[in-house]
Short mmCIF file of C-alpha atoms in Angstrom, two decimals:
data_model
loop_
_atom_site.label_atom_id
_atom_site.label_comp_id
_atom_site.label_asym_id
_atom_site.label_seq_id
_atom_site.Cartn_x
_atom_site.Cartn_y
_atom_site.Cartn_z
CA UNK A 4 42.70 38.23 50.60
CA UNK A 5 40.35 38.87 53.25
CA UNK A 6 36.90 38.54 51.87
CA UNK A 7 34.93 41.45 53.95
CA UNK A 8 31.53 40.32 52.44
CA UNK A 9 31.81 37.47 54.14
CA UNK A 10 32.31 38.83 57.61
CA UNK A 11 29.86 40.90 57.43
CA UNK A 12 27.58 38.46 55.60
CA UNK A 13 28.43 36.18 59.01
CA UNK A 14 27.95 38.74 61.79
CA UNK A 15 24.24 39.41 60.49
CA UNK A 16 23.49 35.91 60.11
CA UNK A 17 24.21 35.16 63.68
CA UNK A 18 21.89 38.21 64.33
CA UNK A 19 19.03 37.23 62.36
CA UNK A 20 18.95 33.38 63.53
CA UNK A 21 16.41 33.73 65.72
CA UNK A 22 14.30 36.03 63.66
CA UNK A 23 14.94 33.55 60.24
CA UNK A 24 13.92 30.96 62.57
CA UNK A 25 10.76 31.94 63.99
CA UNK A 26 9.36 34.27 61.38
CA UNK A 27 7.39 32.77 58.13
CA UNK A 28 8.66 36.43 56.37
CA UNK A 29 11.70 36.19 54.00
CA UNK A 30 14.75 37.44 55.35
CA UNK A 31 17.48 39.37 53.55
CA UNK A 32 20.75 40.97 54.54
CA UNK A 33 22.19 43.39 52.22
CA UNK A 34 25.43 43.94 50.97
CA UNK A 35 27.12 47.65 50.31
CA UNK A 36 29.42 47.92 47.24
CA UNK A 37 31.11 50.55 45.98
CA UNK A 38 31.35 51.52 42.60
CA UNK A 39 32.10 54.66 40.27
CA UNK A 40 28.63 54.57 39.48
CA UNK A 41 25.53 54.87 41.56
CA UNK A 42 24.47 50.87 42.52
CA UNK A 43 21.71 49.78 44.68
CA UNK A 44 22.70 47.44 48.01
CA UNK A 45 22.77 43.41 47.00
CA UNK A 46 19.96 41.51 48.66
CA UNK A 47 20.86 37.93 49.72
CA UNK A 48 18.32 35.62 51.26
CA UNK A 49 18.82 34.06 55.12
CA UNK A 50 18.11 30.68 54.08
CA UNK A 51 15.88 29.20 57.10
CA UNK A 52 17.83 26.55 59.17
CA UNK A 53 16.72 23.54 58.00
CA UNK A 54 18.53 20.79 56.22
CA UNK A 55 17.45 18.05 53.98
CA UNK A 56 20.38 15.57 53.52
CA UNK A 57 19.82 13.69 50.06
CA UNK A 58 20.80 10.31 52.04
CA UNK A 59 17.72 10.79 53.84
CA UNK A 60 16.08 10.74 50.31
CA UNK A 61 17.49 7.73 49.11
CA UNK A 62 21.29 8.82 47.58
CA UNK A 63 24.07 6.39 47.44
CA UNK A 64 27.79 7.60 47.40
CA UNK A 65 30.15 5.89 45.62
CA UNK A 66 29.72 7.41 41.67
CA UNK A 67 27.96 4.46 40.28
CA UNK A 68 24.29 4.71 41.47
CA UNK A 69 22.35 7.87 39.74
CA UNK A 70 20.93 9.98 42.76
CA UNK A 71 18.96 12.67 40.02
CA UNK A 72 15.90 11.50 41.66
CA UNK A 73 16.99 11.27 45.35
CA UNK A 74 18.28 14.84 44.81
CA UNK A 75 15.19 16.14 43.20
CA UNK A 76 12.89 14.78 45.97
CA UNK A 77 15.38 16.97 48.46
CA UNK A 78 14.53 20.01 46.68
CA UNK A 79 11.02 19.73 46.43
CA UNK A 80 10.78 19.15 50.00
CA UNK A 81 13.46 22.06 50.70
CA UNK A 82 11.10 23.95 48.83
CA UNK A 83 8.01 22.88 49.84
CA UNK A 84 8.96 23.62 53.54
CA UNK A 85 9.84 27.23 53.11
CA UNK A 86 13.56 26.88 52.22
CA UNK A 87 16.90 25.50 53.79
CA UNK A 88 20.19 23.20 52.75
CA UNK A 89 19.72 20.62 50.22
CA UNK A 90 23.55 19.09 51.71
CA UNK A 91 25.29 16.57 49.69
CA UNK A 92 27.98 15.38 52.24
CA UNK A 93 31.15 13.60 51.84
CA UNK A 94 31.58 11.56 49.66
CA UNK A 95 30.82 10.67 45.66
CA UNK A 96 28.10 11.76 44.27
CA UNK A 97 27.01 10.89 40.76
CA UNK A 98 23.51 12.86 39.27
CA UNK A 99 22.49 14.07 35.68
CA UNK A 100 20.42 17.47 35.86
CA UNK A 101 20.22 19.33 38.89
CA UNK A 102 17.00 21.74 38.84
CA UNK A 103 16.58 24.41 41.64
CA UNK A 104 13.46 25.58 43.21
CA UNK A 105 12.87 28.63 45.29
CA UNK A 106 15.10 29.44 48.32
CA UNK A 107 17.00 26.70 47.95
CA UNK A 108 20.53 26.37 48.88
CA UNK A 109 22.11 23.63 47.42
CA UNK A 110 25.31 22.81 50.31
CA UNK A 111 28.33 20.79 49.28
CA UNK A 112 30.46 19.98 52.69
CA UNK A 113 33.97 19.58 52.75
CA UNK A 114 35.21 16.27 50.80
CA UNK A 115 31.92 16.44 48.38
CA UNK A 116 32.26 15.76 45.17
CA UNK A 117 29.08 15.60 42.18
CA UNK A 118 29.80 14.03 39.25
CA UNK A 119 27.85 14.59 36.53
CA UNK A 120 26.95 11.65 34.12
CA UNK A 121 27.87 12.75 30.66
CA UNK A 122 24.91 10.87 28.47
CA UNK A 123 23.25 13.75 26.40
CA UNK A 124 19.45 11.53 27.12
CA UNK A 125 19.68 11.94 30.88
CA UNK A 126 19.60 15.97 30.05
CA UNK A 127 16.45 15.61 28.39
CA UNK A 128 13.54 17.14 27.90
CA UNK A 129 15.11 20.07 26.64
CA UNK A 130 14.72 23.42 28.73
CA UNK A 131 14.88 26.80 27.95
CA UNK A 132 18.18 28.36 27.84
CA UNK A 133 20.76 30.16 25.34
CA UNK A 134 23.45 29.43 23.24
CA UNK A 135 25.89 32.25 22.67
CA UNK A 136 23.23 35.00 22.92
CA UNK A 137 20.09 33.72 21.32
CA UNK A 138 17.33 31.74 23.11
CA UNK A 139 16.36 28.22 22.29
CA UNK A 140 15.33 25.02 24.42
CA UNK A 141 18.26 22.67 24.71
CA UNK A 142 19.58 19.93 26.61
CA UNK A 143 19.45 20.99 29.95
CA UNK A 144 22.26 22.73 32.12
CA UNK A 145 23.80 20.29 34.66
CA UNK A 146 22.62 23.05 37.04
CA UNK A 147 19.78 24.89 36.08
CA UNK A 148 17.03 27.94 37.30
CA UNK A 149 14.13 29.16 35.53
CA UNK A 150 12.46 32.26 37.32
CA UNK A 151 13.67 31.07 40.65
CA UNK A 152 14.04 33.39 44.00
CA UNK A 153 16.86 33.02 46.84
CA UNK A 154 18.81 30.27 45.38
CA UNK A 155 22.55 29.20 46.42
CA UNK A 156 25.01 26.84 45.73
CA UNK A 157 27.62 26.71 49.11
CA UNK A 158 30.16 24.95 50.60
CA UNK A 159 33.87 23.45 49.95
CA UNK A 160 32.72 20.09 47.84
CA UNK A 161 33.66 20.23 44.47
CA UNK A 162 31.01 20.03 40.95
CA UNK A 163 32.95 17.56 38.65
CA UNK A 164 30.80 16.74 35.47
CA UNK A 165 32.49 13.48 33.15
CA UNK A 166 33.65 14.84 30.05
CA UNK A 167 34.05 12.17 28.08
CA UNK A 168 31.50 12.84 25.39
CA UNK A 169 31.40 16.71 25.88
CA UNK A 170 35.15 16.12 24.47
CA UNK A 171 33.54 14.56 21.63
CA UNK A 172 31.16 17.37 20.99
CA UNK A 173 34.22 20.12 21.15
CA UNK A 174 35.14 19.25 18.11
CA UNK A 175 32.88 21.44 15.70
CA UNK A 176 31.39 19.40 12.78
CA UNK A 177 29.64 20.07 9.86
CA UNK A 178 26.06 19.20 11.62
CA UNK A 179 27.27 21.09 14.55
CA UNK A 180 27.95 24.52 12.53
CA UNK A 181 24.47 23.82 10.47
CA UNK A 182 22.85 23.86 13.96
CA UNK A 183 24.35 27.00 14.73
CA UNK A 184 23.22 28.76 10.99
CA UNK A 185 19.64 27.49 12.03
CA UNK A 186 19.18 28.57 15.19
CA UNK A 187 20.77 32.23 13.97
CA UNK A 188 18.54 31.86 11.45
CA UNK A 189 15.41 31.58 13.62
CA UNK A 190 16.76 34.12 15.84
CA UNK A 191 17.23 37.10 12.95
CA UNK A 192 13.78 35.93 11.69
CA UNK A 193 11.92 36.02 15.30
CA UNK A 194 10.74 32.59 14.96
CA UNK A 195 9.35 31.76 18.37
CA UNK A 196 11.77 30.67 21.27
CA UNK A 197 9.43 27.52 21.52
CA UNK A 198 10.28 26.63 18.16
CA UNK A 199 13.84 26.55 18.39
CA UNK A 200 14.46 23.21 19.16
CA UNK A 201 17.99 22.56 19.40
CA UNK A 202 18.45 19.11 21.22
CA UNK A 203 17.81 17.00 18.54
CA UNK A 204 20.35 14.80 15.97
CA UNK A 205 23.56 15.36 15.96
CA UNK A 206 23.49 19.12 16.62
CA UNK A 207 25.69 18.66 19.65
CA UNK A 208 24.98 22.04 21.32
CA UNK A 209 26.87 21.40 25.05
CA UNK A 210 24.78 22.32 28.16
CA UNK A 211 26.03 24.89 30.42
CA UNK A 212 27.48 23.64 33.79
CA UNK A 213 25.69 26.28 35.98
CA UNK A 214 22.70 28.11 34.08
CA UNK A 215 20.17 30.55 35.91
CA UNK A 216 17.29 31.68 33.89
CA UNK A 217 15.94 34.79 35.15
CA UNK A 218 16.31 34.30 38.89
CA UNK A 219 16.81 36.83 41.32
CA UNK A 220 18.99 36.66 44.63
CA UNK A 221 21.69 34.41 43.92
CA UNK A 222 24.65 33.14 46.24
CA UNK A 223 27.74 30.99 44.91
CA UNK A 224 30.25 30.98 47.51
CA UNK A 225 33.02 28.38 48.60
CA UNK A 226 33.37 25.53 45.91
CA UNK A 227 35.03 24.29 43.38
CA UNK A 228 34.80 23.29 39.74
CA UNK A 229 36.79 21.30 37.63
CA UNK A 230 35.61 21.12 34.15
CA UNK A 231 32.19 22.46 32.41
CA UNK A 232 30.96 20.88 29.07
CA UNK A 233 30.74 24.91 27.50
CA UNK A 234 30.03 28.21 29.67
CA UNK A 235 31.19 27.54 33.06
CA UNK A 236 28.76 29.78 35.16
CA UNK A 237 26.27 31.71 33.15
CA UNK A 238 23.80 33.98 34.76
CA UNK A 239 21.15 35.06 32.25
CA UNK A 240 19.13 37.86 32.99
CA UNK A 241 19.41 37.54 37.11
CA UNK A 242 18.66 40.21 39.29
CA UNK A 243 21.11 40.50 42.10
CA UNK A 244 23.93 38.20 44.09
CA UNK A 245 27.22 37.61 45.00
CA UNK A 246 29.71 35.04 43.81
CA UNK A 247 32.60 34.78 46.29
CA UNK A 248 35.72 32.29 46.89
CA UNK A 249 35.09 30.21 43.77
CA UNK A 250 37.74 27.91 42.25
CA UNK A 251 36.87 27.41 38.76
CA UNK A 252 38.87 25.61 36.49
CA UNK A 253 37.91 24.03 33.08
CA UNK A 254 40.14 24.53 29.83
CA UNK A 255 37.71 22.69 27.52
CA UNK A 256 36.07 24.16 23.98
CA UNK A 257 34.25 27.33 25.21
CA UNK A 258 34.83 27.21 28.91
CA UNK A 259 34.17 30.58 29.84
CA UNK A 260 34.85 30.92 33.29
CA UNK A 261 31.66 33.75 34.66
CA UNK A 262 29.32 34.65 31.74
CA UNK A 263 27.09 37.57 33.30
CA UNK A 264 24.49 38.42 30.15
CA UNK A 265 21.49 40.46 30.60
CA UNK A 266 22.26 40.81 34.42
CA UNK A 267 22.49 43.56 36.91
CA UNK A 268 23.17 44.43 40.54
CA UNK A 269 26.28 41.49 40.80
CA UNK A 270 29.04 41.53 43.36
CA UNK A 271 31.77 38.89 42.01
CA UNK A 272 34.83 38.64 44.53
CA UNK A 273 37.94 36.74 46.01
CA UNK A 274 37.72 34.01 43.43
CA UNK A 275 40.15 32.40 41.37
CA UNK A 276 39.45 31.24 37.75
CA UNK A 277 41.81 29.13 35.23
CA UNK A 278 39.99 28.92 31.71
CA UNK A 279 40.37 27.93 28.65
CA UNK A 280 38.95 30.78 27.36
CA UNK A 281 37.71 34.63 28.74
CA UNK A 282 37.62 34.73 32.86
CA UNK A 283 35.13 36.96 33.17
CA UNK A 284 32.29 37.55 30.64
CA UNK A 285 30.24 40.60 30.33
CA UNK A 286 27.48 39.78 27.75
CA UNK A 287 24.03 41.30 26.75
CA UNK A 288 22.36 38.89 23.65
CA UNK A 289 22.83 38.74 20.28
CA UNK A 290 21.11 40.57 17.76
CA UNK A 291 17.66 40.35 17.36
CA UNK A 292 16.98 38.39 20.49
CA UNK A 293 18.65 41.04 22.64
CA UNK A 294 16.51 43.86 20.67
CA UNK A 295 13.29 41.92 21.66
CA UNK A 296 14.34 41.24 24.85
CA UNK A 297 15.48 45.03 25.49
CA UNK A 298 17.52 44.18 29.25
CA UNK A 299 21.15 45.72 29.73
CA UNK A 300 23.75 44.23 31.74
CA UNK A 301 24.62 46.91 34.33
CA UNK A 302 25.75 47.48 37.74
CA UNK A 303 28.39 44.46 38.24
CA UNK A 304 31.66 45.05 40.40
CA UNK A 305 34.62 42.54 40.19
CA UNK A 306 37.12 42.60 42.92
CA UNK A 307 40.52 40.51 44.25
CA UNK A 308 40.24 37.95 41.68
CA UNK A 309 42.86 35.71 40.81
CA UNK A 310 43.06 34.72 36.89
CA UNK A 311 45.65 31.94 36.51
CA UNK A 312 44.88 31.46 32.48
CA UNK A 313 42.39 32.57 30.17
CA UNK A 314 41.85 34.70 27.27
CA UNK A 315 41.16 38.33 29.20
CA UNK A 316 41.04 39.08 32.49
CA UNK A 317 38.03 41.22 31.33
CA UNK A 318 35.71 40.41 28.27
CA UNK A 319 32.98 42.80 26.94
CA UNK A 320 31.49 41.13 24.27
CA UNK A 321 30.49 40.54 22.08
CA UNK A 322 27.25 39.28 22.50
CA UNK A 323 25.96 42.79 23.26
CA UNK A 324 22.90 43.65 21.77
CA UNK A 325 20.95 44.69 24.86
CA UNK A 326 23.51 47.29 26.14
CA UNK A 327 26.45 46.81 28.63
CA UNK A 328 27.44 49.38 31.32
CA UNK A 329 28.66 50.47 34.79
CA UNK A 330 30.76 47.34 35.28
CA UNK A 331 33.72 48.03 37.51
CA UNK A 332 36.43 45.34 38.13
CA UNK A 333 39.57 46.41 40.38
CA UNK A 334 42.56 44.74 42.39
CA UNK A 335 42.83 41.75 40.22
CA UNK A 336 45.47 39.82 39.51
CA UNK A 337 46.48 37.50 36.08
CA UNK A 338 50.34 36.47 37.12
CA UNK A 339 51.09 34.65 34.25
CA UNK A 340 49.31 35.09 30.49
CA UNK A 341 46.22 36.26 29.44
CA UNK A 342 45.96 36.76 25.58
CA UNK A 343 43.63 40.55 26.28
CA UNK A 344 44.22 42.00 29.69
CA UNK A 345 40.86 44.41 29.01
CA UNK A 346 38.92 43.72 25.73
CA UNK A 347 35.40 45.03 24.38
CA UNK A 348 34.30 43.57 21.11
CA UNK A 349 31.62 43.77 18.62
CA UNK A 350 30.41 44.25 15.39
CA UNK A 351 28.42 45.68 12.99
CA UNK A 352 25.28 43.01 13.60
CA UNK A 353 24.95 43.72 17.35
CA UNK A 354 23.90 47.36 17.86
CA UNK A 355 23.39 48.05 21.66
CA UNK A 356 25.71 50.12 23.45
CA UNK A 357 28.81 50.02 25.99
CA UNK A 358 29.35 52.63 28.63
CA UNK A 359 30.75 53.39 31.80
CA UNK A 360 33.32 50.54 31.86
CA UNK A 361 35.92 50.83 34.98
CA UNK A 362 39.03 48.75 35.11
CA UNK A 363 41.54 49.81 37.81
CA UNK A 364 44.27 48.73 40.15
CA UNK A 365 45.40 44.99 38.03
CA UNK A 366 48.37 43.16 37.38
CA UNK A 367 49.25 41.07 34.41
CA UNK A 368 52.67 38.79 33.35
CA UNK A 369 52.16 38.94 29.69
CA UNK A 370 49.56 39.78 27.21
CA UNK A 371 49.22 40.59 23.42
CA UNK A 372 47.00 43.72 24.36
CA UNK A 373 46.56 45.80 27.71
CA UNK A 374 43.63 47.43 26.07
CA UNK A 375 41.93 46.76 23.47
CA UNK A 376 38.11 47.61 21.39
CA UNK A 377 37.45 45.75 18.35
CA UNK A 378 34.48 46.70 16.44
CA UNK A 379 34.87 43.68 13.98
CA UNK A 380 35.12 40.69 15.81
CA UNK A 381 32.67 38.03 13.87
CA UNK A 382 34.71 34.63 14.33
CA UNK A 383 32.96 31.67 12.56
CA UNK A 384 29.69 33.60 12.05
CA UNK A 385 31.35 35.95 9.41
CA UNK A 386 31.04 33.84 6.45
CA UNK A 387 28.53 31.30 8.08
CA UNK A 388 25.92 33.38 8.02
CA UNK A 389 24.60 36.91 6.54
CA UNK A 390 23.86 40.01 8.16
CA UNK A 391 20.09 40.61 8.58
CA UNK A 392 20.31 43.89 9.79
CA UNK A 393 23.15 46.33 10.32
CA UNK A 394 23.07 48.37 13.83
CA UNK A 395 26.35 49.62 14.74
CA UNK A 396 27.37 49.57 18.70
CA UNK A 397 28.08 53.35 20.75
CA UNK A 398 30.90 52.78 22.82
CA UNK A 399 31.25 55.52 25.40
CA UNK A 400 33.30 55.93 28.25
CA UNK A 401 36.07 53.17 28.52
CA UNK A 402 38.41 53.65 31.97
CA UNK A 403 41.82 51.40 32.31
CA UNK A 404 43.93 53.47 35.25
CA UNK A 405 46.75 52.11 37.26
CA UNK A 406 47.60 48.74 35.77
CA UNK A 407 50.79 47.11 35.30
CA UNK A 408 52.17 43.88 32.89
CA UNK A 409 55.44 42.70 32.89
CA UNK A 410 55.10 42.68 28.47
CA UNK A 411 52.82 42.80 26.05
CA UNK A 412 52.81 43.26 22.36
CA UNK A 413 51.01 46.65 22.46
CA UNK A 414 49.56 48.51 25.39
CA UNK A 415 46.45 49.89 23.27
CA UNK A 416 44.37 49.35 20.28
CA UNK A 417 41.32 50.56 19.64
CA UNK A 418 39.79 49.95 16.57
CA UNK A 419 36.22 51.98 16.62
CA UNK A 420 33.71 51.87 13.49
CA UNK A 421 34.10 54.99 11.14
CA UNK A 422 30.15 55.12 11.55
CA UNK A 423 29.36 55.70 14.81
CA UNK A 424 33.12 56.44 16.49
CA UNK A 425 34.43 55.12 20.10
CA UNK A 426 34.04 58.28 22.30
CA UNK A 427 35.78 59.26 25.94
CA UNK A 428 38.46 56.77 26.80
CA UNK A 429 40.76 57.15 29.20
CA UNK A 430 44.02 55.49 30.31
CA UNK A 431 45.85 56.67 33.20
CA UNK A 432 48.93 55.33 35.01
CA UNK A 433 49.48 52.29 32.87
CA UNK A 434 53.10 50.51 33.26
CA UNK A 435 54.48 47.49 30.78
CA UNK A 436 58.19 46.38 31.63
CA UNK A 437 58.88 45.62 27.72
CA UNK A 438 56.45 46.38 24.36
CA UNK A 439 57.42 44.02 21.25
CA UNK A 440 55.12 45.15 18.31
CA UNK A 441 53.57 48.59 18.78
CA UNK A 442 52.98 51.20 21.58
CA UNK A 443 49.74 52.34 20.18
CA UNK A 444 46.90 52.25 17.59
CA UNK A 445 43.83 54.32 17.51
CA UNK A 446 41.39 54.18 14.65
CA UNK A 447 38.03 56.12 14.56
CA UNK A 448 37.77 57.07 18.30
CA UNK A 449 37.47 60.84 19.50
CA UNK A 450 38.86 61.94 22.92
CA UNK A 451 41.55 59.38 23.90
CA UNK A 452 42.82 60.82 27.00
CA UNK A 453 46.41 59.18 28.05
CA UNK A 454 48.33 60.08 31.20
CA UNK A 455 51.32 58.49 32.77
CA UNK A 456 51.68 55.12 30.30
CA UNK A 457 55.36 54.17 30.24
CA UNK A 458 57.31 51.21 29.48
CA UNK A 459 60.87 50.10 30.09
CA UNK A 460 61.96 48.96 26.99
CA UNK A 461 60.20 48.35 23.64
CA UNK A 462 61.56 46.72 20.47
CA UNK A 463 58.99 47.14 18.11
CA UNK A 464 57.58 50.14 16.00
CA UNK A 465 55.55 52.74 16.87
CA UNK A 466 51.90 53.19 14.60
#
C-alpha cells in the first residue's frame, strides 16, 4: 500500500534541511491522523544530518567480535553532538544491550543485520522495565529507553537476537512461576519498584527485544525482525510516534508482536506482523501498579497492516488497569488464521476502563471469534495467585463495522460481568462465508446494536 506518511514525512524533510542544519533549535514535522475521536497531530523529530558510523568507533562485522561498547561510544557521541544516525552498515553485527540516548536515530542500511548475543550476564545490571503489567528492574531489553526524547530506529537491516537460551527460558518452570507469584506479590502489596529485583537465580524473566521507558517522539520505520526473546516491541508509557513498514516476525513463548501500554498519541501503519501470539497489543498495567501509576492508553490509530499469524488481529487486554480508549484500527488485513479477529479481555482484578474502541474496514480467513469481550480471562494467574482487591472493568462503547472472514466458529461473544455490565456496542455490516458453532452469545451487556451481519452458511446452533 502506499504509505502517505511517508511522503509527506519526505517532502518536509527536504524542506527543513537547511533549517535542521543550521539551527541549534529542535525541529519537528507533524503528522495529521484521522480518527473517530478528537487526536492531537504526531510530532516527529528532524534528526540533524550527521552520522556516526560504529566502524569509526571501533565495530568489527563478522558476528564473532562483541561491538556493545563500540556501539555505545556512537551514541554518546550522537548524543553529545546534538543528535544524528548512529548507522550500522552492511554487514554482521553482533552486540548485547543496546541503550538509546536523546535524539538518536539508530540507522540499519540495507544488508544490516544485529545479532544479539543471548548470555543473560551481558544484559546485566538490571534496568527498569515491566513484566506483563507490573514494574520491576530486570535484565535489560536488547533495545532499551528510559525517559528519552526524539529517538528512532530506521532503515532496511534486520534486528536478529540468538535464541538459543531464550528457548530454554520458554519453557515455564517451577522457579520461573514462583518469580512471577513474587513479583505479583510485591506489586498488590506496593513494595517499591526498586525492590523488585527480578534478574536474579533462576527466575528466567526474558528481556523485551525493543523496550521504551517513558520516552516521547518515537520513529520505527523500515526494518525487520526475526525473533524476540518475549514482547516484540513494547512501548511503555511513550508519548507520541509512528511505527511504519515494519516486518516483524517471531513465533516464540510470548512474542507479542506491538505491545502499546500506558501510551498515547501513536500512529502504527503499513506493517506486516507474523506472531506467535496477539499482533497488536493494547495494554494499560496490571492492578495495583496501573492504579498508582494512573496513565491511560489513548489516542492510537492502526492502519493497512498485514497480520500473517497471530492470536488477534486486535488485543485489548488484559493488562488494563490504567484505562484503554480511542484506539481506532482500520483497512487491515489477516488472510489466513487468527484465533480472535477483535478481542477485549479482563477480569475482575484489573478495574480501569475500556472505551471508544473502533475497528473497521478488515479482512480475516478464519477465526474462532469475529468479536469477542471476556470479562474472565485470568490464565495461569487464576490459581497462582489470590485476588488482593476486586475492581471490576466499565467497558463502554465497542465499534466492529464492515468486516469480513471467510469462517469462524461464532461471529460474537460477549461475555460482560453481571456487576458492572458491557454497555453500547455496535456491529454493523459484518460478513462470515460459513459459522460452525454459534451465531451469537451475549451475556450481561445492555444496548447491543447489530445491523447487516450475515453469513452464507452455518452448521452449528444458534445460543
Amino acid at each position: 500500500m502506499k504509505n502517505n506518511f511517508l511522503k509527506a514525512f519526505t517532502a518536509i524533510l527536504i524542506s527543513l534541511f537547511i533549517i535542521s542544519c543550521t539551527s541549534s533549535m529542535p525541529t519537528y514535522v507533524t503528522v495529521e491522523v484521522n480518527a473517530p475521536f478528537t487526536m492531537n497531530p504526531i510530532k516527529i523529530f528532524v534528526f540533524p544530518q550527521k552520522d556516526f558510523p560504529i566502524t569509526k568507533y571501533g565495530a568489527v562485522e563478522g558476528g564473532i567480535v562483541d561491538n556493545t561498547h563500540s556501539i555505545t561510544a556512537a551514541i554518546e557521541a550522537c548524543n553529545k553532538a546534538g543528535g544524528g544516525r548512529v548507522v550500522v552498515p552492511a554487514g554482521l553485527w553482533l552486540t548485547s544491550a543496546i541503550h538509546f540516548k536523546s535524539n538518536v536515530n539508530l540507522y540499519l542500511e540495507e544488508n544490516a543485520e544485529l545479532h544479539f548475543t543471548d548470555k543473560p550476564e551481558n544484559y546485566l545490571p538490571a534496568v527498569m522495565t515491566s513484566w506483563e503489567g507490573m514494574e520491576c528492574f530486570n535484565y535489560s531489553p536488547l533495545l532499551y529507553a528510559f525517559e528519552c526524547e526524539n529517538i528512532a530506529i530506521t532503515g532496511k537491516g534486520i534486528l536478529k537476537p540468538k535464541m538459543d537460551t531464550w528457548k530454554i527460558w520458554f519453557k515455564r518452570p517451577q522457579s520461573h512461576m514462583q518469580a512471577l507469584k513474587e513479583l505479583y506479590t510485591m506489586a498488590s502489596t506496593h513494595v517499591p519498584v526498586e525492590k523488585r529485583q527480578m534478574a536474579v537465580g533462576e527466575n528466567n524473566l526474558r528481556p523485551h527485544l525493543i523496550h521504551f521507558n517513558r520516552c516521547k517522539n518515537v520513529l520505527l520505520d523500515g526494518f525487520k525482525i526475526r525473533e524476540s526473546p518475549f514482547w516484540t516491541i513494547h512501548l511503555y508509557m511513550c508519548d507520541g510516534g509512528v511505527l511504519s513498514n515494519l516486518d516483524v516476525k517471531a513465533h516464540g513463548h510470548n512474542n507479542d508482536g506491538v505491545d502499546m501500554e500506558m501510551s498515547r498519541n501513536f500512529l502504527i501503519e503499513d506493517c506486516k506482523f507474523d506472531q506467535g501470539d496477539d499482533a497488536v497489543v493494547i495494554k494499560a498495567g496490571r492492578n495495583q501498579d496501573a492504579w498508582r501509576l494512573n496513565t491511560p492508553c489513548e489516542n492510537i490509530v492502526i492502519r493497512n497492516c498485514t497480520i500473517l499469524e497471530g492470536h488477534t488481529l486486535l488485543g485489548i487486554g488484559s493488562e488494563i488497569s490504567g484505562g484503554i480508549r480511542n484506539i481506532y484500527m482500520h483497512d487491515c488485513y489477516a488472510p489466513n488464521s487468527v484465533h480472535r479477529f477483535f478481542f477485549i479481555k479482563t477480569n475482575h482484578r484489573r478495574g480501569g476502563f475500556i472505551e471508544n474502541i473502533y475497528m473497521e474496514n478488515v479482512k480475516c480467513g478464519s477465526t474462532q471469534r469475529v468479536l469477542e469481550i471476556d470479562t474472565d480471562v485470568l490464565y495461569q494467574w487464576k490459581d497462582l495467585v489470590p485476588t488482593y482487591e476486586e475492581r471490576i472493568t466499565r467497558i463502554d462503547g465497542i465499534y466492529l463495522k464492515n468486516a469480513t472472514c471467510e469462517t469462524a466458529l461464532a461471529i460474537y461473544d460477549l461475555k460482560g460481568d453481571a456487576k458492572l455490565p458491557v454497555r453500547n456496542v455496535k456491529i454493523k455490516d459484518i460478513h462470515v462465508g460459513k459459522v460452525t458453532d454459534f451465531l451469537r452469545n451475549v451475556q450481561h451487556v445492555e444496548n447491543v446494536v447489530e445491523e447487516n451481519v450475515t453469513y452464507a452458511e452455518f452448521t452449528g446452533s444458534d445460543k
